mmCIF file of the C-alpha atoms, coordinates in Angstrom:
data_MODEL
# 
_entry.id   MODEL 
# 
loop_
_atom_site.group_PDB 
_atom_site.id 
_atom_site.type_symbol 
_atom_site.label_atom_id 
_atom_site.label_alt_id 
_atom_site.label_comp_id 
_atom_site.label_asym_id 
_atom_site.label_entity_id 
_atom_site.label_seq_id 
_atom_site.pdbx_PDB_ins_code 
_atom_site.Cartn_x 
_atom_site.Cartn_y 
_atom_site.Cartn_z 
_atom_site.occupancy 
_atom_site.B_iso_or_equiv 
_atom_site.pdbx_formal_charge 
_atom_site.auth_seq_id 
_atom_site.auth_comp_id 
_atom_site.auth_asym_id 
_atom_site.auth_atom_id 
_atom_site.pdbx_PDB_model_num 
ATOM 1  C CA . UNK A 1 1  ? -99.671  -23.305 18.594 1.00 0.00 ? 1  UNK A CA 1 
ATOM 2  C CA . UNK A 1 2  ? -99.814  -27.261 19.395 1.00 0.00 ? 2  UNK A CA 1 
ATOM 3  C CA . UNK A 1 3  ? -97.402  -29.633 18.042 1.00 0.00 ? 3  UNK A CA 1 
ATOM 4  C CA . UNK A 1 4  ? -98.537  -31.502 15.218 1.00 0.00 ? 4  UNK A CA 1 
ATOM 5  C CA . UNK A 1 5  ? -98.406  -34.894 17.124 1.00 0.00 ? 5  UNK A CA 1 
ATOM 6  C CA . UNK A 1 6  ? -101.061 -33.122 20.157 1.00 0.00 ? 6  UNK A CA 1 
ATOM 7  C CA . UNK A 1 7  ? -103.198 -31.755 16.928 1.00 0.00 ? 7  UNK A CA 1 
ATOM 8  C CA . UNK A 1 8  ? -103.191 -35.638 15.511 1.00 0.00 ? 8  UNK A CA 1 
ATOM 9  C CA . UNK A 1 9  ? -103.987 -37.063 18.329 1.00 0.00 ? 9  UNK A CA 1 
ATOM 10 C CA . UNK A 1 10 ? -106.998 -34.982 18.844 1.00 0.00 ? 10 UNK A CA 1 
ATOM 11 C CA . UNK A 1 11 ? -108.313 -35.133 15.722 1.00 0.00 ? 11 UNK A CA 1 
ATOM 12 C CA . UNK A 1 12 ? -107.920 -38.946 15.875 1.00 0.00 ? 12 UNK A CA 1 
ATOM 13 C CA . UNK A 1 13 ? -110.142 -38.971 19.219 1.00 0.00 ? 13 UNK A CA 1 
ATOM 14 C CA . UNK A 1 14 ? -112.450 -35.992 18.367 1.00 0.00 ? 14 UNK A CA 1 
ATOM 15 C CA . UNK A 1 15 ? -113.241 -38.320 14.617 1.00 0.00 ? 15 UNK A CA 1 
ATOM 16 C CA . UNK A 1 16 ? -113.308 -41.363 16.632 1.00 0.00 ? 16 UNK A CA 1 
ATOM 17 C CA . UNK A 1 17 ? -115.930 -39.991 18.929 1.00 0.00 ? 17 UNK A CA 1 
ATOM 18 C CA . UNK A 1 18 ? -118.117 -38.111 15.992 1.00 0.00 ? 18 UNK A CA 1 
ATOM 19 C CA . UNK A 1 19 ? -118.733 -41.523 14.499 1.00 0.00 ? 19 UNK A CA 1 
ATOM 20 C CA . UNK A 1 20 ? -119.113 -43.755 17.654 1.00 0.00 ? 20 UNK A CA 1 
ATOM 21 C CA . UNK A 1 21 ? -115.529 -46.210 17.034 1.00 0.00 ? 21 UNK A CA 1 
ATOM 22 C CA . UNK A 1 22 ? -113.002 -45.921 19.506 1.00 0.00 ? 22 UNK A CA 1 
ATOM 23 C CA . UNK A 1 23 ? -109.505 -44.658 18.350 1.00 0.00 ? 23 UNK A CA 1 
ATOM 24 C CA . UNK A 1 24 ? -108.272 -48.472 17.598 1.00 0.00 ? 24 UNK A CA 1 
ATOM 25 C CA . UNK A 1 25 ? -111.739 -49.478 16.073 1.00 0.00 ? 25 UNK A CA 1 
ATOM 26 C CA . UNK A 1 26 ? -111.736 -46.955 13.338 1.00 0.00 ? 26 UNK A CA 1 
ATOM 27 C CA . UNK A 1 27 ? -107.782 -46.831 12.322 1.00 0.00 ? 27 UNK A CA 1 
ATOM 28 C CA . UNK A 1 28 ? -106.339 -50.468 12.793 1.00 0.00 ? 28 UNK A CA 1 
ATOM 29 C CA . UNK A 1 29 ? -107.958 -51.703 9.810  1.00 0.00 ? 29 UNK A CA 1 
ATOM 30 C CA . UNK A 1 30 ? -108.101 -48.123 8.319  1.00 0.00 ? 30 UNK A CA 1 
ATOM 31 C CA . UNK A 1 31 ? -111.545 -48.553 7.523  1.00 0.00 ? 31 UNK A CA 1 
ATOM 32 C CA . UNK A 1 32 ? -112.955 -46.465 3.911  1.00 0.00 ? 32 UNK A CA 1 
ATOM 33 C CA . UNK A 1 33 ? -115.634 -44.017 4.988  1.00 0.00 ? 33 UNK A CA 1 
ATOM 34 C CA . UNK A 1 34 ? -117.754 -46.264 2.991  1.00 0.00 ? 34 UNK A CA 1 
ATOM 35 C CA . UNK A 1 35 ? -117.314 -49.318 5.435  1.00 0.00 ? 35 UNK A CA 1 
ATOM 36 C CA . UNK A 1 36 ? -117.497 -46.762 8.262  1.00 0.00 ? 36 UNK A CA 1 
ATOM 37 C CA . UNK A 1 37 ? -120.836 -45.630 7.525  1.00 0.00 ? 37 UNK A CA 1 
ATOM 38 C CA . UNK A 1 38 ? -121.664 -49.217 7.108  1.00 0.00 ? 38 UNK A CA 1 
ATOM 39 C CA . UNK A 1 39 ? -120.237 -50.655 10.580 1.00 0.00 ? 39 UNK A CA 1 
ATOM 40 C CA . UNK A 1 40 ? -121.525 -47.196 12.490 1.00 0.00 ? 40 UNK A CA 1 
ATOM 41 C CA . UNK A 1 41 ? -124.510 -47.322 14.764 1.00 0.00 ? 41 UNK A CA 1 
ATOM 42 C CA . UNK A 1 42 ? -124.569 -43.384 14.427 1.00 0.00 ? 42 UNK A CA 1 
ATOM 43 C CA . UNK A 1 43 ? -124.241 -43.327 11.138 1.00 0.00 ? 43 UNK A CA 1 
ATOM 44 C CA . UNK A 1 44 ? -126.876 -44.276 8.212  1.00 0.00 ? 44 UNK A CA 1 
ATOM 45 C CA . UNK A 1 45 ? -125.646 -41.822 5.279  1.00 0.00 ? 45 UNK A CA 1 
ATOM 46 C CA . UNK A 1 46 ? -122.852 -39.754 4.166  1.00 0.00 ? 46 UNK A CA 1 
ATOM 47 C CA . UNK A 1 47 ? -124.766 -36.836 5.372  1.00 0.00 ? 47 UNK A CA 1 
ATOM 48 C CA . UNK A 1 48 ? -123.939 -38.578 8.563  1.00 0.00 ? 48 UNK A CA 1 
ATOM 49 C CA . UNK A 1 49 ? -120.567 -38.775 7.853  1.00 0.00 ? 49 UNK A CA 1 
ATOM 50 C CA . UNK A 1 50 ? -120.056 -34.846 6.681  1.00 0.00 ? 50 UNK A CA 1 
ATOM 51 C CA . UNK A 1 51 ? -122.089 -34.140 10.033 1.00 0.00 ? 51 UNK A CA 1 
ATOM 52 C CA . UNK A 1 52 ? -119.068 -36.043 11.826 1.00 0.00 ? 52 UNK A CA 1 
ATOM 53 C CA . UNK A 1 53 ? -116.239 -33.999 9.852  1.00 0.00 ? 53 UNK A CA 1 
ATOM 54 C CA . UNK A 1 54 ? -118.291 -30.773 10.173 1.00 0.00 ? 54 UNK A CA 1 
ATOM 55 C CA . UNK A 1 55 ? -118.168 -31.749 14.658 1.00 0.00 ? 55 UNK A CA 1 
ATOM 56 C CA . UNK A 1 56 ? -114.407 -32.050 14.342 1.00 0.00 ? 56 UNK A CA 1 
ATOM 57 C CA . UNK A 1 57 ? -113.831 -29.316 12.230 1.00 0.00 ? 57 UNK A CA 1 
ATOM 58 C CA . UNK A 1 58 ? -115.826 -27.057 14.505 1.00 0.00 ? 58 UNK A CA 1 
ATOM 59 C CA . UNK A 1 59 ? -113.822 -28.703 17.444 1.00 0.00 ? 59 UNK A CA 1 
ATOM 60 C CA . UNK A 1 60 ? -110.713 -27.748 16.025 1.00 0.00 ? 60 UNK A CA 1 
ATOM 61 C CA . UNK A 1 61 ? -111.992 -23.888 15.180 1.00 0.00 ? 61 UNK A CA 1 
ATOM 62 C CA . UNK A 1 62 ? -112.969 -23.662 19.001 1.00 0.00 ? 62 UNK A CA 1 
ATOM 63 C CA . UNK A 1 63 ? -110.037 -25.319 21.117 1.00 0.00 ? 63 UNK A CA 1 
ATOM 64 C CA . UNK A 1 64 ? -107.470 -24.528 19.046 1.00 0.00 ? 64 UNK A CA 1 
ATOM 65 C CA . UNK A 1 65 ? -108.627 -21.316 16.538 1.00 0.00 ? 65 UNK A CA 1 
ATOM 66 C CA . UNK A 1 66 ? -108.208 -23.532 13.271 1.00 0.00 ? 66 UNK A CA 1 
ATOM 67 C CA . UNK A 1 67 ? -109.753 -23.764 10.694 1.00 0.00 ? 67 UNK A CA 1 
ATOM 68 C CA . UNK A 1 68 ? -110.177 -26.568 8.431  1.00 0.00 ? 68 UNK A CA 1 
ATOM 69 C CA . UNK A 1 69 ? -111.772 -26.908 4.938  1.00 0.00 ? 69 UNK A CA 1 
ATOM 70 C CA . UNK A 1 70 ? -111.534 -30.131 3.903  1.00 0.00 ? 70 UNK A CA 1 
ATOM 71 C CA . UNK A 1 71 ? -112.153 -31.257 -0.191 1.00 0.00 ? 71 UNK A CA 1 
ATOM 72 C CA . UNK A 1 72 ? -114.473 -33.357 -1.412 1.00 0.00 ? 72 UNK A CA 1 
ATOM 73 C CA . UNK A 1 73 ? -113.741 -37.202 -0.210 1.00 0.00 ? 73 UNK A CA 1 
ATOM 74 C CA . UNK A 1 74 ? -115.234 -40.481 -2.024 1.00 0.00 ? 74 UNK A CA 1 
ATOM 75 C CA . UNK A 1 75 ? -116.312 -43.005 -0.257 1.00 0.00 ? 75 UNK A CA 1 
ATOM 76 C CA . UNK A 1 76 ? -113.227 -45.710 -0.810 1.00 0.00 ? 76 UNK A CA 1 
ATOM 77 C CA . UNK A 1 77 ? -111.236 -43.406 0.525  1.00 0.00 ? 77 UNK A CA 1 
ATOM 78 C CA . UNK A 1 78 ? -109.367 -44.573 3.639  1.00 0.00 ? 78 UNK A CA 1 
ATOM 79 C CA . UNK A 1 79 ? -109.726 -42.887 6.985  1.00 0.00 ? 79 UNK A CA 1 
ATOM 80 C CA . UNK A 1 80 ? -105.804 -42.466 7.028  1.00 0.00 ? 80 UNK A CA 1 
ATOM 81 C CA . UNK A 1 81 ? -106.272 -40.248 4.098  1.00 0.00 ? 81 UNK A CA 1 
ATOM 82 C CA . UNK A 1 82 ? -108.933 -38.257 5.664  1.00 0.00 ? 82 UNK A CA 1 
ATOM 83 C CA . UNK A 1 83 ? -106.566 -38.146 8.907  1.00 0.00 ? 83 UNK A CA 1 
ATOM 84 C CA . UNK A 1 84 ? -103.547 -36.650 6.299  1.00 0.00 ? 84 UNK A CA 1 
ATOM 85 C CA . UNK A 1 85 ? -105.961 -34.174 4.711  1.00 0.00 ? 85 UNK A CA 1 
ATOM 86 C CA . UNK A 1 86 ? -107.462 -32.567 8.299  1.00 0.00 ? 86 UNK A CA 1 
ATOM 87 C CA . UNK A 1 87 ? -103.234 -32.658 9.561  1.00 0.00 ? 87 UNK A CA 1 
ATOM 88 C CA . UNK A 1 88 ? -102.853 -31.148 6.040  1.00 0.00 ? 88 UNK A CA 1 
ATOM 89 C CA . UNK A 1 89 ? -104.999 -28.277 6.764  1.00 0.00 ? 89 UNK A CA 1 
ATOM 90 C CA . UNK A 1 90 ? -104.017 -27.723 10.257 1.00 0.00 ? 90 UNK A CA 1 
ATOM 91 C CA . UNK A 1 91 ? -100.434 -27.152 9.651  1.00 0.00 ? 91 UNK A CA 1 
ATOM 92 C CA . UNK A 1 92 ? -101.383 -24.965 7.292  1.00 0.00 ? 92 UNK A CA 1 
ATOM 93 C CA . UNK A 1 93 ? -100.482 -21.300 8.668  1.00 0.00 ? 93 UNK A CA 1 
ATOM 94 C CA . UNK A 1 94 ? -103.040 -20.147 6.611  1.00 0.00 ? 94 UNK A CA 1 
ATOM 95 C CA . UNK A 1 95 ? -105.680 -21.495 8.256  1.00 0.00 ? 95 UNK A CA 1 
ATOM 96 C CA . UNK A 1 96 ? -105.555 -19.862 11.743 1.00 0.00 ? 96 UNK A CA 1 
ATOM 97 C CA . UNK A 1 97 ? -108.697 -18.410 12.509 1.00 0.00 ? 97 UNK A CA 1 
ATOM 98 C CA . UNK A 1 98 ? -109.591 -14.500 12.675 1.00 0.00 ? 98 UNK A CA 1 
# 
C-alpha cells in the first residue's frame, strides 16, 4: 500500500491533468470547482467536471486497486476540499478493491 503523501501527490497530478491546470494552476489559489469549470479550456459543464473525478477515480482503481466514491460536491466548494475527500476515501481500508 502507498504512503499517503505518494497517494496525494498523485491524485493532485492525475486531477490536475483531468481538467487541463497544472498542479500549481489549480491549487495555489485553491480554485472552487465553480471557477474551475469557468477558467478550463476542457471543461464547459459540471458534467465535465464529474467526467474529470470519474478519470481519477478510475486511475486510482487501476494503479493502485482503490476505490473511491466520492459524495455529492457543490460548486463553491474548494478544490482542497475535494483533494481531503478523495485522501479521505483512499485511506480508507475499506475501500481496497476486490
Amino acid at each position: 500500500m502507498p504512503d499517503a503523501q505518494e497517494l496525494e501527490s498523485y491524485i493532485r497530478r492525475k486531477f490536475a491533468e483531468n481538467v487541463g491546470f497544472t498542479e500549481e494552476e489549480l491549487f495555489s489559489e485553491d480554485l472552487t470547482l465553480s471557477a474551475l469549470i469557468t477558467r478550463s479550456e476542457r471543461m464547459t459543464n459540471s458534467v465535465d467536471l464529474m467526467e474529470a473525478f470519474a478519470r481519477t477515480s478510475n486511475g486510482l482503481r487501476k494503479d493502485y486497486g482503490l476505490r473511491v466514491r466520492l459524495p455529492a460536491l457543490s460548486l463553491d466548494t474548494p478544490v482542497s476540499k475535494v483533494l481531503a475527500v478523495f485522501m479521505g476515501e483512499v485511506t480508507n481500508p475499506e475501500r481496497k478493491s476486490a
